[in-house]
Amino acid sequence: MPDPLETVVYRTPLTTRFRGLDARDGVLLRGEAGWGEFSPFWDYDDVESASWLRAAQEAAHQGWPDAVRDRVPVNVTVPAVGPDRARELVAASGGCRTAKVKVAQRGPDGALEPLGAEVARLEAVRDALGPGGRVRVDANGAWDVDEALRRLPALDRAAGGLEYVEQPCADVAGLAAVRRGQRGDAAVPVAADESIRRAADPLAVVRADAADVVVLKVQPLGGVRACLDLAEQVGLPVVVSSALESSVGIAAGVALAAALPELPYACGLATVNLFVADVADPPLVPVDGALPVVRPEPSAAALAATAPDDETDRRWRRRLDRVAGLVLAGGAR
């Protein structure tokens, strides 16, 4: 890939603590085709970050495949917050009719959040969505099999029926055990996320019959085209989700969702609402529960509002140089 024409580092606080983060940052790359985003979380090493850079390079220098739809339905994401805040997030979601609710949060002592708190959050979300709303939960692999099987029935009732549970356990064997361990018609479908995007062999989920749905994220999986190829190999329904990116990164997820032949579920791409400020004006946020298939352009004013401190800027540029060298040398998976 050619060198980017321009690189810009951004940083913004989050409106609500999410995945242990109070802020989000990353690098924007401008190329002949437009802007791409490189924003692996800081717990990713350089080798694992290489796929994120390949996705940014694809966006900046190649562009994306043709779309088969011009709007992508999306869900609102509700972190581990109280019922009142959960209602506020749904109300401010831009008309989303589906919600993904975080569960299985653990405190500093390793103890799970009380089941009653999760139930209250789900009931609040269900009520805020109103009739016809859909609810799914995401455990981010934090349960063991027994915890998942104990908690899912109560969460399913609180939601008025769950669409699915995303990554209930950390490994493929755990996902398969949760699928097998549920009872008949009351079984909650299982979606695989981390077992796809952080796996050396994403197809292990399919061979183990461990999931009903797969969640694909463009940056961790190396780009829109790589995700389309993987979706074809997996052969299961696909939900496209974000890696908590700016509007530039979200646009890549929208491009993937727009290019998939089938899109049976709302996608988890409405996370720019969690940013205090965004790199684009207007930001890529839902209208009537959907995102348009567009490429947002960073503006000078928005980039100024998301400008990082000097140390964050240097840290990201050093990281970009390291990972780019790794990709160029062919030493990345």
CSV table of C-alpha atoms in Angstrom, one decimal:
chain,number,residue,atom,x,y,z
A,1,MET,CA,0.0,0.0,0.0
A,2,PRO,CA,1.2,3.6,-0.7
A,3,ASP,CA,1.9,5.9,2.2
A,4,PRO,CA,-1.1,8.0,3.4
A,5,LEU,CA,-1.4,11.5,2.1
A,6,GLU,CA,-2.2,12.7,5.6
A,7,THR,CA,-2.4,11.3,9.1
A,8,VAL,CA,-4.4,12.8,12.0
A,9,VAL,CA,-4.6,11.5,15.6
A,10,TYR,CA,-7.8,12.0,17.5
A,11,ARG,CA,-9.0,11.6,21.0
A,12,THR,CA,-12.4,12.2,22.6
A,13,PRO,CA,-14.0,11.5,26.0
A,14,LEU,CA,-16.9,9.1,26.1
A,15,THR,CA,-20.3,10.0,27.4
A,16,THR,CA,-20.5,6.8,29.4
A,17,ARG,CA,-17.7,4.5,30.6
A,18,PHE,CA,-17.6,1.6,28.1
A,19,ARG,CA,-15.5,-1.5,28.2
A,20,GLY,CA,-13.5,0.0,31.0
A,21,LEU,CA,-12.7,3.1,28.8
A,22,ASP,CA,-13.4,6.8,29.5
A,23,ALA,CA,-12.0,8.0,26.2
A,24,ARG,CA,-11.3,6.8,22.7
A,25,ASP,CA,-8.4,7.6,20.4
A,26,GLY,CA,-6.9,6.5,17.1
A,27,VAL,CA,-5.3,7.6,13.8
A,28,LEU,CA,-7.1,8.7,10.7
A,29,LEU,CA,-5.3,8.0,7.3
A,30,ARG,CA,-6.2,9.9,4.1
A,31,GLY,CA,-5.5,8.3,0.8
A,32,GLU,CA,-6.6,8.4,-2.8
A,33,ALA,CA,-10.0,6.8,-2.0
A,34,GLY,CA,-10.8,8.7,1.2
A,35,TRP,CA,-10.2,8.4,4.9
A,36,GLY,CA,-9.5,5.2,6.9
A,37,GLU,CA,-9.2,4.6,10.6
A,38,PHE,CA,-6.5,2.8,12.6
A,39,SER,CA,-7.6,2.5,16.2
A,40,PRO,CA,-6.7,-0.9,17.9
A,41,PHE,CA,-7.3,-0.9,21.6
A,42,TRP,CA,-4.2,-0.5,23.7
A,43,ASP,CA,-4.3,-4.1,24.9
A,44,TYR,CA,-3.7,-5.3,21.3
A,45,ASP,CA,0.0,-5.9,20.5
A,46,ASP,CA,1.5,-4.9,17.2
A,47,VAL,CA,0.9,-8.2,15.5
A,48,GLU,CA,-2.8,-8.3,16.3
A,49,SER,CA,-3.0,-4.6,15.4
A,50,ALA,CA,-1.8,-5.3,11.9
A,51,SER,CA,-5.3,-6.3,10.7
A,52,TRP,CA,-6.6,-3.0,11.9
A,53,LEU,CA,-4.1,-1.2,9.8
A,54,ARG,CA,-4.9,-3.3,6.7
A,55,ALA,CA,-8.5,-2.2,7.1
A,56,ALA,CA,-7.5,1.4,7.3
A,57,GLN,CA,-5.3,1.1,4.3
A,58,GLU,CA,-8.1,-0.5,2.3
A,59,ALA,CA,-10.5,2.4,3.1
A,60,ALA,CA,-7.9,5.0,2.3
A,61,HIS,CA,-6.4,3.5,-0.9
A,62,GLN,CA,-8.9,1.0,-2.4
A,63,GLY,CA,-12.3,2.1,-1.3
A,64,TRP,CA,-15.1,-0.5,-0.8
A,65,PRO,CA,-17.3,-2.9,-2.8
A,66,ASP,CA,-20.6,-1.8,-4.3
A,67,ALA,CA,-23.5,-1.5,-1.9
A,68,VAL,CA,-26.8,-3.4,-2.3
A,69,ARG,CA,-28.7,-1.2,0.1
A,70,ASP,CA,-28.5,2.5,0.9
A,71,ARG,CA,-29.5,2.3,4.6
A,72,VAL,CA,-28.3,0.0,7.4
A,73,PRO,CA,-30.6,-0.6,10.4
A,74,VAL,CA,-28.7,-0.3,13.7
A,75,ASN,CA,-29.1,-1.1,17.4
A,76,VAL,CA,-28.5,1.2,20.3
A,77,THR,CA,-25.7,0.0,22.6
A,78,VAL,CA,-26.5,0.2,26.4
A,79,PRO,CA,-23.5,-0.2,28.7
A,80,ALA,CA,-23.7,-1.5,32.2
A,81,VAL,CA,-25.6,1.4,33.6
A,82,GLY,CA,-28.6,1.9,35.8
A,83,PRO,CA,-32.2,1.7,34.5
A,84,ASP,CA,-32.7,5.5,34.3
A,85,ARG,CA,-29.5,5.9,32.2
A,86,ALA,CA,-30.5,2.9,30.1
A,87,ARG,CA,-33.9,4.6,29.2
A,88,GLU,CA,-32.1,7.9,28.3
A,89,LEU,CA,-29.7,6.1,25.9
A,90,VAL,CA,-32.6,4.4,24.1
A,91,ALA,CA,-34.6,7.6,23.9
A,92,ALA,CA,-31.6,9.5,22.5
A,93,SER,CA,-30.7,6.7,20.0
A,94,GLY,CA,-32.1,8.2,16.9
A,95,GLY,CA,-35.1,5.9,16.6
A,96,CYS,CA,-33.3,2.6,17.1
A,97,ARG,CA,-35.8,-0.3,17.5
A,98,THR,CA,-33.1,-2.8,18.6
A,99,ALA,CA,-30.9,-2.6,21.7
A,100,LYS,CA,-27.7,-4.4,22.6
A,101,VAL,CA,-27.3,-4.5,26.4
A,102,LYS,CA,-24.1,-5.2,28.2
A,103,VAL,CA,-24.2,-7.8,30.9
A,104,ALA,CA,-21.7,-10.0,32.8
A,105,GLN,CA,-19.7,-7.0,34.2
A,106,ARG,CA,-17.3,-7.9,37.0
A,107,GLY,CA,-16.2,-5.6,39.8
A,108,PRO,CA,-12.5,-5.2,41.0
A,109,ASP,CA,-13.0,-8.3,43.2
A,110,GLY,CA,-14.1,-10.4,40.2
A,111,ALA,CA,-17.7,-10.7,41.4
A,112,LEU,CA,-20.4,-10.5,38.7
A,113,GLU,CA,-22.9,-7.6,38.8
A,114,PRO,CA,-26.0,-8.8,40.6
A,115,LEU,CA,-28.5,-10.5,38.4
A,116,GLY,CA,-31.2,-8.1,39.7
A,117,ALA,CA,-29.3,-5.1,38.4
A,118,GLU,CA,-29.1,-6.8,34.9
A,119,VAL,CA,-32.8,-7.6,35.0
A,120,ALA,CA,-33.7,-4.0,35.9
A,121,ARG,CA,-31.5,-2.7,33.1
A,122,LEU,CA,-33.1,-5.1,30.5
A,123,GLU,CA,-36.7,-4.3,31.7
A,124,ALA,CA,-35.9,-0.5,31.4
A,125,VAL,CA,-34.6,-1.0,27.8
A,126,ARG,CA,-37.6,-3.2,26.9
A,127,ASP,CA,-40.0,-0.6,28.2
A,128,ALA,CA,-38.1,2.3,26.5
A,129,LEU,CA,-38.2,0.5,23.1
A,130,GLY,CA,-41.9,-0.2,23.3
A,131,PRO,CA,-43.9,-2.7,21.4
A,132,GLY,CA,-42.0,-4.5,18.7
A,133,GLY,CA,-38.6,-3.5,20.1
A,134,ARG,CA,-35.9,-6.2,20.1
A,135,VAL,CA,-33.2,-6.8,22.7
A,136,ARG,CA,-29.9,-8.7,22.6
A,137,VAL,CA,-27.3,-9.0,25.3
A,138,ASP,CA,-23.5,-9.1,25.1
A,139,ALA,CA,-21.4,-10.8,27.8
A,140,ASN,CA,-18.0,-10.2,26.1
A,141,GLY,CA,-17.0,-13.7,27.1
A,142,ALA,CA,-17.1,-13.0,30.9
A,143,TRP,CA,-19.4,-15.9,32.0
A,144,ASP,CA,-18.4,-19.5,32.5
A,145,VAL,CA,-20.9,-22.0,31.1
A,146,ASP,CA,-22.7,-22.5,34.4
A,147,GLU,CA,-23.1,-18.7,35.0
A,148,ALA,CA,-24.5,-18.3,31.4
A,149,LEU,CA,-27.0,-21.1,31.8
A,150,ARG,CA,-28.1,-19.8,35.2
A,151,ARG,CA,-28.6,-16.2,34.1
A,152,LEU,CA,-29.9,-16.5,30.6
A,153,PRO,CA,-33.5,-17.6,31.5
A,154,ALA,CA,-34.1,-14.6,33.8
A,155,LEU,CA,-32.5,-12.2,31.2
A,156,ASP,CA,-34.6,-13.7,28.5
A,157,ARG,CA,-37.8,-13.1,30.5
A,158,ALA,CA,-36.8,-9.5,31.4
A,159,ALA,CA,-36.2,-8.7,27.8
A,160,GLY,CA,-39.5,-10.2,26.7
A,161,GLY,CA,-37.4,-12.6,24.6
A,162,LEU,CA,-33.8,-12.2,23.6
A,163,GLU,CA,-32.7,-12.0,19.9
A,164,TYR,CA,-29.5,-13.7,21.0
A,165,VAL,CA,-26.7,-13.6,23.5
A,166,GLU,CA,-23.3,-12.4,22.2
A,167,GLN,CA,-20.2,-14.2,23.3
A,168,PRO,CA,-21.5,-15.7,26.5
A,169,CYS,CA,-18.2,-17.5,27.2
A,170,ALA,CA,-14.6,-16.8,26.2
A,171,ASP,CA,-13.8,-19.9,24.1
A,172,VAL,CA,-15.5,-21.9,21.4
A,173,ALA,CA,-16.0,-24.9,23.7
A,174,GLY,CA,-18.0,-22.7,26.1
A,175,LEU,CA,-20.2,-21.3,23.3
A,176,ALA,CA,-21.0,-24.8,22.2
A,177,ALA,CA,-21.8,-25.9,25.7
A,178,VAL,CA,-24.2,-23.0,26.2
A,179,ARG,CA,-26.0,-23.9,23.0
A,180,ARG,CA,-26.3,-27.5,24.0
A,181,GLY,CA,-27.2,-26.8,27.6
A,182,GLN,CA,-30.3,-24.7,26.9
A,183,ARG,CA,-33.8,-26.2,26.7
A,184,GLY,CA,-35.6,-26.6,23.4
A,185,ASP,CA,-37.9,-23.7,22.5
A,186,ALA,CA,-36.6,-21.6,25.4
A,187,ALA,CA,-33.0,-21.6,24.0
A,188,VAL,CA,-31.5,-18.2,23.4
A,189,PRO,CA,-29.5,-18.2,20.1
A,190,VAL,CA,-25.7,-17.7,20.5
A,191,ALA,CA,-23.7,-15.2,18.6
A,192,ALA,CA,-19.9,-15.4,18.3
A,193,ASP,CA,-17.8,-12.2,18.4
A,194,GLU,CA,-14.4,-12.5,20.1
A,195,SER,CA,-14.2,-16.2,19.0
A,196,ILE,CA,-14.3,-14.9,15.4
A,197,ARG,CA,-12.3,-11.7,15.5
A,198,ARG,CA,-9.5,-12.7,17.9
A,199,ALA,CA,-9.2,-16.3,16.8
A,200,ALA,CA,-6.3,-17.8,14.8
A,201,ASP,CA,-9.0,-20.0,13.2
A,202,PRO,CA,-12.4,-18.2,12.9
A,203,LEU,CA,-14.0,-21.2,11.3
A,204,ALA,CA,-13.5,-23.3,14.5
A,205,VAL,CA,-16.8,-21.8,15.6
A,206,VAL,CA,-18.6,-23.3,12.6
A,207,ARG,CA,-16.9,-26.7,12.9
A,208,ALA,CA,-17.9,-26.9,16.6
A,209,ASP,CA,-21.5,-25.9,15.9
A,210,ALA,CA,-21.0,-23.3,18.5
A,211,ALA,CA,-23.0,-20.3,17.2
A,212,ASP,CA,-26.2,-19.4,15.4
A,213,VAL,CA,-25.0,-15.9,14.4
A,214,VAL,CA,-21.6,-14.4,13.8
A,215,VAL,CA,-20.5,-10.8,14.6
A,216,LEU,CA,-18.0,-9.3,12.2
A,217,LYS,CA,-16.0,-6.1,12.8
A,218,VAL,CA,-14.1,-4.6,9.9
A,219,GLN,CA,-10.9,-3.3,11.6
A,220,PRO,CA,-10.1,-6.4,13.7
A,221,LEU,CA,-10.7,-8.7,10.7
A,222,GLY,CA,-8.6,-6.8,8.2
A,223,GLY,CA,-11.1,-4.9,6.0
A,224,VAL,CA,-14.4,-5.0,4.3
A,225,ARG,CA,-13.3,-7.5,1.6
A,226,ALA,CA,-11.8,-9.8,4.2
A,227,CYS,CA,-15.1,-9.7,6.1
A,228,LEU,CA,-17.1,-10.5,3.0
A,229,ASP,CA,-14.9,-13.5,2.3
A,230,LEU,CA,-15.2,-14.7,5.9
A,231,ALA,CA,-19.0,-14.3,5.8
A,232,GLU,CA,-19.2,-16.5,2.8
A,233,GLN,CA,-17.1,-19.1,4.4
A,234,VAL,CA,-19.0,-19.1,7.7
A,235,GLY,CA,-22.4,-19.4,6.1
A,236,LEU,CA,-24.3,-18.1,9.2
A,237,PRO,CA,-26.3,-14.9,9.6
A,238,VAL,CA,-24.0,-11.9,10.1
A,239,VAL,CA,-24.3,-8.9,12.3
A,240,VAL,CA,-21.8,-6.1,11.6
A,241,SER,CA,-20.6,-4.3,14.7
A,242,SER,CA,-18.2,-1.5,15.6
A,243,ALA,CA,-15.0,-1.5,17.5
A,244,LEU,CA,-16.0,1.8,19.1
A,245,GLU,CA,-14.6,3.9,16.2
A,246,SER,CA,-15.1,7.5,15.0
A,247,SER,CA,-17.5,8.2,12.1
A,248,VAL,CA,-14.6,7.3,9.8
A,249,GLY,CA,-14.2,3.8,11.1
A,250,ILE,CA,-18.0,3.3,11.4
A,251,ALA,CA,-18.3,4.1,7.7
A,252,ALA,CA,-16.3,1.0,7.0
A,253,GLY,CA,-18.7,-1.1,9.0
A,254,VAL,CA,-21.6,0.5,7.1
A,255,ALA,CA,-19.9,-0.3,3.8
A,256,LEU,CA,-19.6,-4.0,4.9
A,257,ALA,CA,-23.3,-4.2,6.0
A,258,ALA,CA,-24.4,-2.5,2.8
A,259,ALA,CA,-22.5,-5.0,0.7
A,260,LEU,CA,-23.7,-8.2,2.4
A,261,PRO,CA,-26.2,-10.1,0.3
A,262,GLU,CA,-28.5,-10.6,3.3
A,263,LEU,CA,-28.8,-8.5,6.5
A,264,PRO,CA,-31.3,-10.2,8.8
A,265,TYR,CA,-30.4,-8.3,12.0
A,266,ALA,CA,-29.8,-4.7,13.0
A,267,CYS,CA,-26.1,-3.9,13.1
A,268,GLY,CA,-24.1,-2.6,16.1
A,269,LEU,CA,-22.8,0.5,14.4
A,270,ALA,CA,-24.5,3.3,16.3
A,271,THR,CA,-21.7,3.9,18.8
A,272,VAL,CA,-20.6,7.4,17.7
A,273,ASN,CA,-23.4,8.5,20.1
A,274,LEU,CA,-21.0,7.4,22.9
A,275,PHE,CA,-18.5,10.0,21.8
A,276,VAL,CA,-18.5,13.5,23.4
A,277,ALA,CA,-17.1,14.8,20.1
A,278,ASP,CA,-16.5,13.2,16.7
A,279,VAL,CA,-14.0,13.8,13.8
A,280,ALA,CA,-16.8,14.5,11.3
A,281,ASP,CA,-19.5,17.1,11.2
A,282,PRO,CA,-22.2,15.9,11.0
A,283,PRO,CA,-21.2,12.6,12.7
A,284,LEU,CA,-22.5,9.3,11.4
A,285,VAL,CA,-25.4,8.7,13.8
A,286,PRO,CA,-28.8,7.0,13.3
A,287,VAL,CA,-31.9,8.7,11.8
A,288,ASP,CA,-35.1,6.7,12.1
A,289,GLY,CA,-33.0,3.7,13.4
A,290,ALA,CA,-30.7,3.5,10.4
A,291,LEU,CA,-27.3,4.8,9.1
A,292,PRO,CA,-27.0,6.1,5.6
A,293,VAL,CA,-24.4,4.5,3.4
A,294,VAL,CA,-22.0,7.5,3.1
A,295,ARG,CA,-18.4,8.4,3.8
A,296,PRO,CA,-18.2,11.2,6.4
A,297,GLU,CA,-15.5,13.8,5.8
A,298,PRO,CA,-13.5,15.0,8.8
A,299,SER,CA,-13.8,18.8,9.1
A,300,ALA,CA,-11.2,21.2,10.4
A,301,ALA,CA,-13.4,22.2,13.3
A,302,ALA,CA,-14.2,18.6,14.3
A,303,LEU,CA,-10.6,17.6,14.1
A,304,ALA,CA,-9.7,20.6,16.3
A,305,ALA,CA,-12.4,19.5,18.8
A,306,THR,CA,-10.9,16.0,19.0
A,307,ALA,CA,-7.2,17.0,18.9
A,308,PRO,CA,-5.1,14.9,21.4
A,309,ASP,CA,-2.5,16.0,23.8
A,310,ASP,CA,1.1,15.9,22.5
A,311,GLU,CA,2.0,12.6,24.2
A,312,THR,CA,-1.1,10.8,22.9
A,313,ASP,CA,-0.2,12.1,19.4
A,314,ARG,CA,3.4,10.9,19.6
A,315,ARG,CA,2.3,7.5,21.0
A,316,TRP,CA,-0.1,6.8,18.2
A,317,ARG,CA,2.4,7.9,15.5
A,318,ARG,CA,5.0,5.6,16.9
A,319,ARG,CA,2.5,2.8,17.0
A,320,LEU,CA,1.5,3.4,13.4
A,321,ASP,CA,5.1,3.4,12.3
A,322,ARG,CA,5.8,0.1,14.1
A,323,VAL,CA,2.7,-1.7,12.8
A,324,ALA,CA,3.2,-0.3,9.2
A,325,GLY,CA,6.7,-1.7,9.3
A,326,LEU,CA,5.4,-5.1,10.4
A,327,VAL,CA,2.7,-5.2,7.7
A,328,LEU,CA,5.3,-4.1,5.0
A,329,ALA,CA,7.7,-6.9,6.1
A,330,GLY,CA,4.9,-9.5,6.0
A,331,GLY,CA,5.2,-10.3,9.6
A,332,ALA,CA,1.6,-9.9,10.6
A,333,ARG,CA,-1.1,-12.5,10.6
